[in-house]
Amino acid sequence: MEHIELFFKSIFIDNMVFATFLGMCSYLAVSKKVSTAVGLGAAVIFVLAITVPLNWLLDQYVLQPGALSWLGAEYADYDLSFLSFIMFIATIATMVQLVEIVVEKFSPSLYNSLGIFLPLIAVNCAILGGSLFMQSREIATLGLATTYGIGSGIGWFLAILAIAAIREKIRYSNVPPALRGLGITFIITGLMAIGFMSFGGMLTGGDEEETKEDTTVEVQVNATEDNIEIANNTKIEE
């Protein structure tokens, strides 16, 4: 259940584009065609799915204070957390190079259409943000980190796919000259972000109901205890 909740939260509630507006450069530049958006979105899913769990392992066993205790007691006091950014970016850059080689080998047309934005995934703030959010939220296990990475990638993929489909239709629409291009794209992105905010309570309703039930039970128990105490006092007075 925890994996499912984290998966859907990372897609809809904590969407990289619509909740934190990360990765906007690639989102705006490569969303003119659906085919190009699908290729870049798939690459982002792959990179996030690999780098987030890898960076979780680095954080747990190398970077955190005392993480090097597995090497011996003399290393227990080491704190390498100041190297987090460098290590995370190095992992991301390695995976991006692998993606670039694979795409160039098997889909040269997609490689040419993505252009400079494929290698720029290495400095895409959404990719680095996935690892930093994983670290700041203290995700407990490697499995949860993998789930979060895949979910975050799918969320970014859905965002760029949706805006690409809309932008293809807008070409045939009568958009005011002042809003053509990035203007109408920003407006649509804002409206989509507002729409995604409606998912905020999707996974919290059950928790609220459980809290209300617990409160009701406590009130009833307290009321019962008070009634018993009053009855006992009445008997003593008699």
XYZ file of N, CA and C in Angstrom:
714
model
N 0.821 -1.200 0.000
C 0.000 0.000 0.000
C 0.861 1.260 0.000
N 1.970 1.199 0.735
C 2.862 2.355 0.808
C 3.475 2.663 -0.553
N 3.811 1.621 -1.307
C 4.367 1.824 -2.648
C 3.331 2.448 -3.576
N 2.091 1.981 -3.511
C 1.030 2.519 -4.376
C 0.766 3.974 -4.047
N 0.703 4.285 -2.763
C 0.439 5.666 -2.351
C 1.547 6.598 -2.826
N 2.799 6.189 -2.628
C 3.927 7.013 -3.059
C 3.955 7.157 -4.572
N 3.607 6.091 -5.284
C 3.606 6.114 -6.745
C 2.614 7.152 -7.278
N 1.386 7.105 -6.784
C 0.373 8.033 -7.281
C 0.616 9.462 -6.789
N 1.164 9.606 -5.608
C 1.490 10.945 -5.125
C 2.548 11.596 -5.996
N 3.582 10.833 -6.369
C 4.651 11.397 -7.186
C 4.186 11.738 -8.590
N 3.132 11.075 -9.075
C 2.611 11.373 -10.411
C 1.680 12.573 -10.395
N 0.707 12.572 -9.501
C -0.359 13.556 -9.559
C -0.204 14.695 -8.549
N 0.112 14.373 -7.305
C 0.122 15.401 -6.266
C 1.445 16.160 -6.254
N 2.567 15.442 -6.304
C 3.889 16.069 -6.290
C 4.505 16.063 -7.690
N 3.681 16.336 -8.698
C 4.165 16.331 -10.078
C 5.309 17.323 -10.248
N 6.393 16.874 -10.886
C 7.585 17.696 -11.030
C 7.315 19.029 -11.738
N 6.430 19.004 -12.732
C 6.153 20.204 -13.512
C 5.084 21.062 -12.846
N 3.961 20.459 -12.496
C 2.808 21.233 -12.061
C 2.823 21.573 -10.572
N 3.599 20.848 -9.765
C 3.666 21.148 -8.332
C 4.896 21.974 -7.975
N 6.032 21.660 -8.592
C 7.279 22.352 -8.257
C 7.884 23.096 -9.444
N 7.313 22.947 -10.644
C 7.770 23.644 -11.859
C 9.254 23.398 -12.125
N 9.666 22.142 -12.000
C 11.031 21.750 -12.321
C 11.082 21.158 -13.732
N 12.196 21.353 -14.402
C 12.362 20.840 -15.752
C 11.605 21.625 -16.795
N 11.355 22.909 -16.543
C 10.535 23.704 -17.453
C 11.239 24.009 -18.769
N 12.575 24.046 -18.761
C 13.286 24.387 -20.006
C 13.022 23.330 -21.078
N 13.221 22.059 -20.727
C 12.949 20.981 -21.685
C 11.452 20.856 -21.946
N 10.659 21.069 -20.916
C 9.195 20.979 -21.031
C 8.675 21.951 -22.085
N 9.207 23.151 -22.118
C 8.735 24.157 -23.074
C 9.373 23.998 -24.448
N 10.637 23.578 -24.483
C 11.362 23.560 -25.752
C 11.071 22.325 -26.591
N 10.772 21.181 -25.973
C 10.638 19.932 -26.705
C 9.178 19.488 -26.784
N 8.252 20.368 -26.473
C 6.840 19.984 -26.451
C 6.069 20.503 -27.665
N 6.753 20.723 -28.768
C 6.060 21.193 -29.964
C 5.442 20.038 -30.750
N 6.011 18.843 -30.610
C 5.489 17.657 -31.285
C 5.324 16.524 -30.272
N 4.266 15.748 -30.438
C 3.998 14.645 -29.518
C 5.086 13.583 -29.615
N 5.527 13.287 -30.840
C 6.531 12.235 -31.018
C 7.829 12.580 -30.286
N 8.263 13.836 -30.390
C 9.472 14.265 -29.694
C 9.275 14.247 -28.186
N 8.093 14.682 -27.745
C 7.803 14.706 -26.313
C 7.799 13.299 -25.726
N 7.268 12.345 -26.479
C 7.249 10.958 -26.004
C 8.677 10.432 -25.841
N 9.541 10.727 -26.810
C 10.922 10.257 -26.729
C 11.659 10.829 -25.533
N 11.528 12.149 -25.330
C 12.214 12.770 -24.200
C 11.608 12.318 -22.876
N 10.285 12.178 -22.844
C 9.628 11.714 -21.619
C 10.066 10.317 -21.237
N 10.198 9.429 -22.224
C 10.672 8.065 -21.946
C 12.108 8.097 -21.411
N 12.927 8.974 -21.979
C 14.305 9.099 -21.498
C 14.347 9.599 -20.062
N 13.465 10.538 -19.725
C 13.417 11.067 -18.355
C 12.969 9.980 -17.382
N 11.977 9.180 -17.767
C 11.525 8.077 -16.908
C 12.683 7.119 -16.641
N 13.416 6.764 -17.686
C 14.529 5.828 -17.525
C 15.604 6.400 -16.600
N 15.968 7.660 -16.823
C 17.036 8.262 -16.026
C 16.617 8.380 -14.560
N 15.378 8.817 -14.302
C 14.909 8.935 -12.923
C 14.791 7.560 -12.253
N 14.309 6.569 -13.003
C 14.147 5.232 -12.429
C 15.491 4.620 -12.035
N 16.573 5.010 -12.714
C 17.897 4.460 -12.396
C 18.626 5.324 -11.372
N 18.588 6.649 -11.550
C 19.419 7.523 -10.715
C 18.886 7.686 -9.296
N 17.566 7.717 -9.119
C 17.032 7.916 -7.761
C 17.427 6.757 -6.831
N 17.221 5.476 -7.214
C 17.692 4.400 -6.317
C 19.206 4.349 -6.172
N 19.951 4.648 -7.245
C 21.412 4.670 -7.120
C 21.860 5.753 -6.150
N 21.259 6.925 -6.254
C 21.613 8.007 -5.337
C 21.132 7.714 -3.915
N 20.059 6.924 -3.784
C 19.627 6.504 -2.442
C 20.708 5.636 -1.801
N 21.264 4.719 -2.586
C 22.343 3.868 -2.062
C 23.566 4.707 -1.681
N 23.907 5.681 -2.531
C 25.029 6.559 -2.207
C 24.767 7.333 -0.923
N 23.549 7.835 -0.789
C 23.202 8.630 0.386
C 23.235 7.785 1.658
N 22.725 6.556 1.575
C 22.620 5.709 2.763
C 23.962 5.128 3.193
N 24.825 4.800 2.234
C 26.039 4.048 2.564
C 27.337 4.844 2.377
N 27.224 6.091 1.893
C 28.441 6.883 1.689
C 28.307 8.298 2.254
N 27.200 8.975 1.964
C 27.127 10.422 2.184
C 26.608 10.828 3.558
N 25.660 10.112 4.121
C 25.071 10.519 5.387
C 26.089 10.451 6.527
N 25.869 11.259 7.573
C 26.761 11.164 8.745
C 26.737 9.755 9.340
N 27.891 9.158 9.458
C 27.992 7.809 9.994
C 27.693 6.714 8.997
N 27.482 7.071 7.709
C 27.129 6.058 6.712
C 28.293 5.122 6.409
N 29.508 5.569 6.692
C 30.684 4.743 6.388
C 31.048 3.793 7.524
N 30.160 3.636 8.481
C 30.454 2.751 9.614
C 30.627 1.294 9.175
N 30.082 0.945 7.995
C 30.244 -0.424 7.506
C 31.695 -0.721 7.124
N 32.528 0.331 6.969
C 33.951 0.126 6.692
C 34.758 -0.119 7.953
N 34.162 0.223 9.101
C 34.880 0.059 10.358
C 34.498 1.148 11.335
N 34.774 0.916 12.606
C 34.390 1.880 13.640
C 35.115 3.210 13.474
N 36.313 3.193 12.913
C 37.072 4.438 12.774
C 36.475 5.385 11.733
N 35.582 4.878 10.883
C 34.945 5.720 9.862
C 33.545 6.182 10.274
N 33.105 5.842 11.473
C 31.730 6.124 11.883
C 31.456 7.617 12.025
N 32.492 8.422 12.281
C 32.301 9.857 12.505
C 32.417 10.679 11.228
N 32.631 10.042 10.100
C 32.793 10.781 8.849
C 31.434 11.285 8.350
N 31.425 12.508 7.835
C 30.217 13.109 7.271
C 30.553 13.656 5.881
N 30.077 12.963 4.849
C 30.353 13.367 3.463
C 29.124 13.970 2.786
N 28.185 14.469 3.581
C 26.954 15.013 2.996
C 27.211 16.233 2.120
N 28.339 16.923 2.323
C 28.659 18.082 1.492
C 28.968 17.688 0.051
N 29.169 16.397 -0.189
C 29.438 15.907 -1.546
C 28.169 15.447 -2.267
N 26.994 15.670 -1.668
C 25.751 15.142 -2.238
C 25.531 15.639 -3.653
N 25.648 16.954 -3.880
C 25.370 17.503 -5.202
C 26.328 16.933 -6.252
N 27.593 16.872 -5.912
C 28.580 16.382 -6.872
C 28.332 14.918 -7.216
N 28.094 14.101 -6.202
C 27.878 12.674 -6.431
C 26.585 12.419 -7.195
N 25.512 13.138 -6.847
C 24.242 12.959 -7.534
C 24.365 13.348 -9.002
N 25.009 14.480 -9.276
C 25.148 14.940 -10.663
C 26.038 13.989 -11.461
N 27.070 13.435 -10.827
C 27.930 12.477 -11.526
C 27.145 11.229 -11.915
N 26.299 10.737 -11.014
C 25.465 9.573 -11.328
C 24.500 9.887 -12.465
N 23.878 11.052 -12.394
C 22.917 11.447 -13.431
C 23.607 11.592 -14.780
N 24.766 12.242 -14.805
C 25.484 12.432 -16.066
C 25.869 11.093 -16.697
N 26.246 10.138 -15.885
C 26.605 8.812 -16.400
C 25.409 8.140 -17.062
N 24.258 8.192 -16.409
C 23.055 7.579 -16.964
C 22.586 8.291 -18.233
N 22.731 9.620 -18.258
C 22.322 10.375 -19.450
C 23.197 10.007 -20.643
N 24.486 9.828 -20.408
C 25.369 9.405 -21.493
C 24.953 8.045 -22.031
N 24.540 7.145 -21.130
C 24.065 5.834 -21.565
C 22.805 5.964 -22.403
N 21.868 6.801 -21.964
C 20.632 7.023 -22.730
C 20.950 7.609 -24.093
N 21.855 8.568 -24.143
C 22.214 9.208 -25.412
C 22.800 8.195 -26.392
N 23.646 7.310 -25.901
C 24.246 6.294 -26.772
C 23.181 5.351 -27.318
N 22.248 4.928 -26.448
C 21.196 4.000 -26.864
C 20.267 4.642 -27.882
N 19.849 5.890 -27.622
C 18.930 6.576 -28.546
C 19.597 6.815 -29.891
N 20.846 7.230 -29.885
C 21.556 7.468 -31.150
C 21.712 6.170 -31.939
N 21.865 5.038 -31.238
C 22.066 3.757 -31.915
C 20.778 3.233 -32.526
N 19.677 3.309 -31.790
C 18.446 2.647 -32.219
C 17.414 3.594 -32.836
N 17.537 4.902 -32.607
C 16.571 5.846 -33.180
C 17.275 7.148 -33.542
N 18.020 7.144 -34.658
C 18.744 8.366 -35.054
C 17.827 9.555 -35.310
N 16.612 9.291 -35.838
C 15.693 10.400 -36.106
C 15.266 11.083 -34.808
N 14.963 10.286 -33.766
C 14.616 10.867 -32.472
C 15.821 11.590 -31.878
N 16.996 11.036 -32.044
C 18.212 11.673 -31.533
C 18.414 13.043 -32.172
N 18.175 13.131 -33.489
C 18.331 14.410 -34.187
C 17.246 15.408 -33.805
N 16.022 14.918 -33.583
C 14.932 15.824 -33.227
C 15.081 16.375 -31.813
N 15.623 15.553 -30.899
C 15.839 16.039 -29.532
C 16.997 17.028 -29.471
N 17.973 16.829 -30.322
C 19.073 17.782 -30.406
C 19.838 17.924 -29.103
N 20.089 19.182 -28.713
C 20.906 19.463 -27.544
C 20.198 19.122 -26.245
N 18.860 18.950 -26.301
C 18.110 18.757 -25.067
C 18.276 17.352 -24.481
N 18.730 16.403 -25.272
C 18.990 15.070 -24.726
C 20.192 15.073 -23.790
N 21.356 15.570 -24.208
C 22.461 15.645 -23.230
C 22.185 16.613 -22.087
N 21.301 17.599 -22.309
C 20.987 18.559 -21.254
C 20.141 17.951 -20.140
N 19.668 16.695 -20.330
C 18.978 16.023 -19.227
C 19.902 15.931 -18.019
N 21.205 15.886 -18.269
C 22.166 15.773 -17.168
C 22.070 16.956 -16.214
N 21.693 18.122 -16.724
C 21.557 19.309 -15.874
C 20.093 19.719 -15.745
N 19.185 18.796 -16.080
C 17.757 19.078 -15.922
C 17.427 19.100 -14.428
N 16.851 20.200 -13.974
C 16.596 20.331 -12.536
C 15.574 19.312 -12.040
N 14.711 18.798 -12.931
C 13.749 17.775 -12.507
C 14.470 16.477 -12.152
N 15.533 16.137 -12.879
C 16.276 14.910 -12.601
C 17.005 15.032 -11.263
N 17.698 16.138 -11.073
C 18.392 16.348 -9.802
C 17.384 16.525 -8.669
N 16.255 17.186 -8.965
C 15.232 17.376 -7.942
C 14.681 16.067 -7.426
N 14.550 15.058 -8.287
C 14.069 13.758 -7.844
C 14.966 13.164 -6.770
N 16.279 13.248 -6.969
C 17.218 12.704 -5.974
C 17.244 13.544 -4.700
N 17.157 14.872 -4.851
C 17.183 15.731 -3.670
C 15.903 15.594 -2.851
N 14.748 15.446 -3.529
C 13.497 15.223 -2.802
C 13.534 13.875 -2.081
N 14.103 12.885 -2.749
C 14.257 11.570 -2.114
C 15.081 11.698 -0.838
N 16.130 12.496 -0.891
C 16.999 12.673 0.270
C 16.310 13.471 1.369
N 15.644 14.573 1.007
C 15.021 15.437 2.015
C 13.815 14.783 2.669
N 13.091 13.941 1.920
C 11.922 13.256 2.479
C 12.279 11.977 3.221
N 13.574 11.652 3.226
C 14.074 10.501 3.985
C 13.308 9.225 3.640
N 13.245 8.921 2.351
C 12.598 7.685 1.904
C 13.341 6.488 2.494
N 12.573 5.575 3.054
C 13.157 4.572 3.959
C 13.883 3.439 3.260
N 13.372 2.960 2.123
C 13.935 1.745 1.525
C 14.303 1.977 0.060
N 15.102 1.064 -0.465
C 15.490 1.128 -1.877
C 14.277 0.939 -2.781
N 13.355 0.054 -2.392
C 12.154 -0.166 -3.189
C 11.302 1.079 -3.293
N 11.137 1.801 -2.179
C 10.367 3.045 -2.201
C 11.067 4.108 -3.038
N 12.390 4.138 -2.980
C 13.138 5.096 -3.806
C 12.944 4.803 -5.288
N 12.950 3.528 -5.653
C 12.695 3.158 -7.049
C 11.286 3.538 -7.473
N 10.320 3.275 -6.602
C 8.932 3.651 -6.890
C 8.797 5.146 -7.074
N 9.461 5.903 -6.211
C 9.400 7.369 -6.326
C 10.045 7.853 -7.616
N 11.179 7.258 -7.998
C 11.831 7.664 -9.233
C 10.976 7.385 -10.459
N 10.381 6.188 -10.518
C 9.526 5.845 -11.655
C 8.289 6.737 -11.687
N 7.657 6.938 -10.529
C 6.467 7.783 -10.475
C 6.750 9.220 -10.872
N 7.865 9.766 -10.409
C 8.230 11.137 -10.778
C 8.481 11.259 -12.273
N 9.135 10.246 -12.846
C 9.370 10.259 -14.295
C 8.078 10.183 -15.087
N 7.146 9.337 -14.642
C 5.857 9.228 -15.335
C 5.077 10.528 -15.214
N 5.153 11.173 -14.050
C 4.479 12.459 -13.887
C 5.014 13.500 -14.844
N 6.329 13.578 -14.992
C 6.923 14.526 -15.943
C 6.557 14.147 -17.381
N 6.538 12.859 -17.660
C 6.156 12.375 -18.993
C 4.721 12.775 -19.333
N 3.788 12.595 -18.406
C 2.397 12.981 -18.649
C 2.267 14.482 -18.884
N 3.057 15.262 -18.138
C 2.979 16.719 -18.289
C 3.430 17.158 -19.682
N 4.580 16.665 -20.132
C 5.082 17.101 -21.439
C 4.252 16.509 -22.578
N 3.700 15.304 -22.380
C 2.840 14.715 -23.400
C 1.544 15.505 -23.541
N 0.972 15.917 -22.423
C -0.282 16.679 -22.466
C -0.084 18.029 -23.134
N 0.975 18.746 -22.769
C 1.182 20.069 -23.360
C 1.549 19.952 -24.835
N 2.263 18.884 -25.217
C 2.602 18.699 -26.633
C 1.347 18.449 -27.460
N 0.441 17.625 -26.947
C -0.808 17.367 -27.668
C -1.637 18.643 -27.805
N -1.671 19.446 -26.763
C -2.433 20.697 -26.811
C -1.792 21.679 -27.780
N -0.464 21.768 -27.772
C 0.219 22.722 -28.664
C 0.053 22.338 -30.132
N -0.042 21.039 -30.409
C -0.291 20.638 -31.792
C -1.671 21.094 -32.250
N -2.664 21.053 -31.367
C -4.014 21.509 -31.712
C -4.090 23.031 -31.787
N -3.302 23.709 -30.978
C -3.349 25.177 -30.944
C -2.889 25.777 -32.269
N -2.081 25.043 -33.017
C -1.617 25.554 -34.310
C -2.776 25.895 -35.242
N -3.878 25.172 -35.076
C -5.036 25.381 -35.946
C -6.102 26.239 -35.272
N -5.768 26.845 -34.135
C -6.720 27.675 -33.399
C -6.415 29.148 -33.639
N -7.417 29.971 -33.403
C -7.282 31.416 -33.596
C -6.825 32.058 -32.293
N -5.532 31.949 -32.010
C -4.951 32.503 -30.788
C -4.602 33.970 -31.037
N -4.906 34.865 -30.094
C -4.513 36.276 -30.260
C -3.021 36.406 -30.502
N -2.627 37.309 -31.385
C -1.193 37.420 -31.731
C -0.278 37.620 -30.523
N -0.736 38.349 -29.516
C 0.119 38.631 -28.362
C 0.380 37.387 -27.514
N -0.461 36.359 -27.664
C -0.324 35.164 -26.825
C 0.244 33.975 -27.581
N 0.530 34.122 -28.846
C 1.033 32.994 -29.617
C 2.433 32.589 -29.151
N 2.694 31.287 -29.234
C 3.987 30.779 -28.805
C 3.997 30.456 -27.323
N 5.004 30.981 -26.620
C 5.157 30.647 -25.202
C 4.085 31.280 -24.327
N 3.483 32.368 -24.781
C 2.466 33.030 -23.973
C 1.296 32.115 -23.656
N 0.681 31.558 -24.694
C -0.461 30.667 -24.484
C -0.014 29.367 -23.808
N 1.252 28.959 -24.046
C 1.765 27.746 -23.399
C 1.862 27.930 -21.892
N 2.332 29.094 -21.458
C 2.402 29.367 -20.023
C 1.007 29.407 -19.402
N 0.064 29.999 -20.103
C -1.303 30.071 -19.570
C -1.889 28.665 -19.420
N -1.720 27.834 -20.441
C -2.238 26.462 -20.384
C -1.555 25.674 -19.274
N -0.230 25.867 -19.126
C 0.492 25.172 -18.060
C -0.043 25.568 -16.686
N -0.326 26.849 -16.508
C -0.900 27.287 -15.237
C -2.262 26.680 -14.971
N -3.096 26.609 -16.004
C -4.421 26.004 -15.841
C -4.304 24.510 -15.540
N -3.364 23.839 -16.196
C -3.162 22.415 -15.922
C -2.645 22.201 -14.501
N -1.786 23.119 -14.028
C -1.292 23.009 -12.649
C -2.436 23.154 -11.651
N -3.361 24.075 -11.934
C -4.532 24.226 -11.066
C -5.365 22.956 -11.087
N -5.508 22.349 -12.273
C -6.254 21.098 -12.368
C -5.610 19.983 -11.566
N -4.277 19.898 -11.604
C -3.583 18.846 -10.857
C -3.653 19.081 -9.353
N -3.893 20.327 -8.926
C -4.040 20.593 -7.494
C -5.264 19.883 -6.921
N -6.229 19.573 -7.779
C -7.433 18.894 -7.300
C -7.137 17.474 -6.831
N -5.984 16.929 -7.227
C -5.609 15.592 -6.763
C -5.044 15.618 -5.347
N -4.906 16.813 -4.761
C -4.260 16.939 -3.458
C -4.909 16.124 -2.360
N -6.224 15.962 -2.407
C -6.906 15.199 -1.371
C -7.226 13.780 -1.766
N -6.646 13.320 -2.882
C -6.978 12.004 -3.405
C -6.598 10.885 -2.447
N -5.455 11.023 -1.769
C -4.956 9.951 -0.911
C -4.986 10.320 0.564
N -5.722 11.395 0.916
C -5.748 11.821 2.320
C -7.113 11.664 2.957
N -8.146 11.370 2.159
C -9.491 11.272 2.710
C -9.618 10.167 3.738
N -9.025 9.012 3.471
C -9.107 7.892 4.400
C -8.444 8.195 5.724
N -7.314 8.910 5.680
C -6.627 9.255 6.922
C -7.482 10.170 7.785
N -8.173 11.130 7.131
C -9.019 12.045 7.875
C -10.173 11.299 8.531
N -10.755 10.340 7.793
C -11.863 9.582 8.352
C -11.416 8.761 9.548
N -10.218 8.135 9.442
C -9.707 7.360 10.562
C -9.471 8.242 11.775
N -8.962 9.467 11.538
C -8.731 10.393 12.644
C -10.040 10.771 13.320
N -11.087 11.025 12.519
C -12.384 11.366 13.075
C -12.954 10.209 13.893
N -12.803 8.972 13.368
C -13.309 7.809 14.097
C -12.587 7.642 15.424
N -11.259 7.816 15.417
C -10.495 7.701 16.657
C -10.925 8.752 17.668
N -11.173 9.971 17.189
C -11.604 11.039 18.082
C -12.961 10.714 18.683
N -13.871 10.192 17.853
C -15.203 9.834 18.348
C -15.125 8.756 19.414
N -14.294 7.744 19.188
C -14.134 6.668 20.174
C -13.591 7.215 21.475
N -12.590 8.116 21.399
C -12.027 8.682 22.606
C -13.059 9.488 23.382
N -13.878 10.268 22.669
C -14.916 11.055 23.324
C -15.916 10.143 24.021
N -16.313 9.065 23.340
C -17.268 8.138 23.930
C -16.687 7.468 25.174
N -15.426 7.059 25.124
C -14.780 6.424 26.270
C -14.704 7.390 27.442
N -14.313 8.649 27.131
C -14.221 9.647 28.195
C -15.590 9.911 28.821
N -16.633 9.981 27.956
C -17.975 10.212 28.467
C -18.430 9.052 29.351
N -18.118 7.825 28.950
C -18.476 6.653 29.757
C -17.784 6.677 31.118
N -16.483 7.011 31.113
C -15.750 7.081 32.371
C -16.324 8.154 33.290
N -16.709 9.297 32.703
C -17.307 10.363 33.512
C -18.622 9.915 34.126
N -19.428 9.218 33.337
C -20.721 8.738 33.857
C -20.515 7.752 35.005
N -19.525 6.857 34.859
C -19.251 5.888 35.926
C -18.797 6.605 37.196
N -17.952 7.612 37.022
C -17.438 8.353 38.174
C -18.571 9.104 38.882
N -19.480 9.701 38.116
C -20.621 10.412 38.704
C -21.514 9.448 39.468
N -21.755 8.263 38.863
C -22.593 7.272 39.532
C -21.963 6.810 40.842
N -20.665 6.598 40.853
C -19.986 6.183 42.077
C -20.063 7.251 43.155
N -19.881 8.517 42.749
C -19.976 9.604 43.719
C -21.374 9.702 44.325
N -22.400 9.451 43.473
C -23.779 9.519 43.956
C -24.052 8.421 44.984
N -23.526 7.200 44.737
C -23.724 6.106 45.665
C -23.036 6.378 46.994
N -21.850 6.988 46.942
C -21.117 7.286 48.176
C -21.885 8.317 49.009
N -22.427 9.348 48.364
C -23.194 10.357 49.076
C -24.436 9.763 49.725
N -25.084 8.816 49.040
C -26.262 8.176 49.633
C -25.886 7.344 50.847
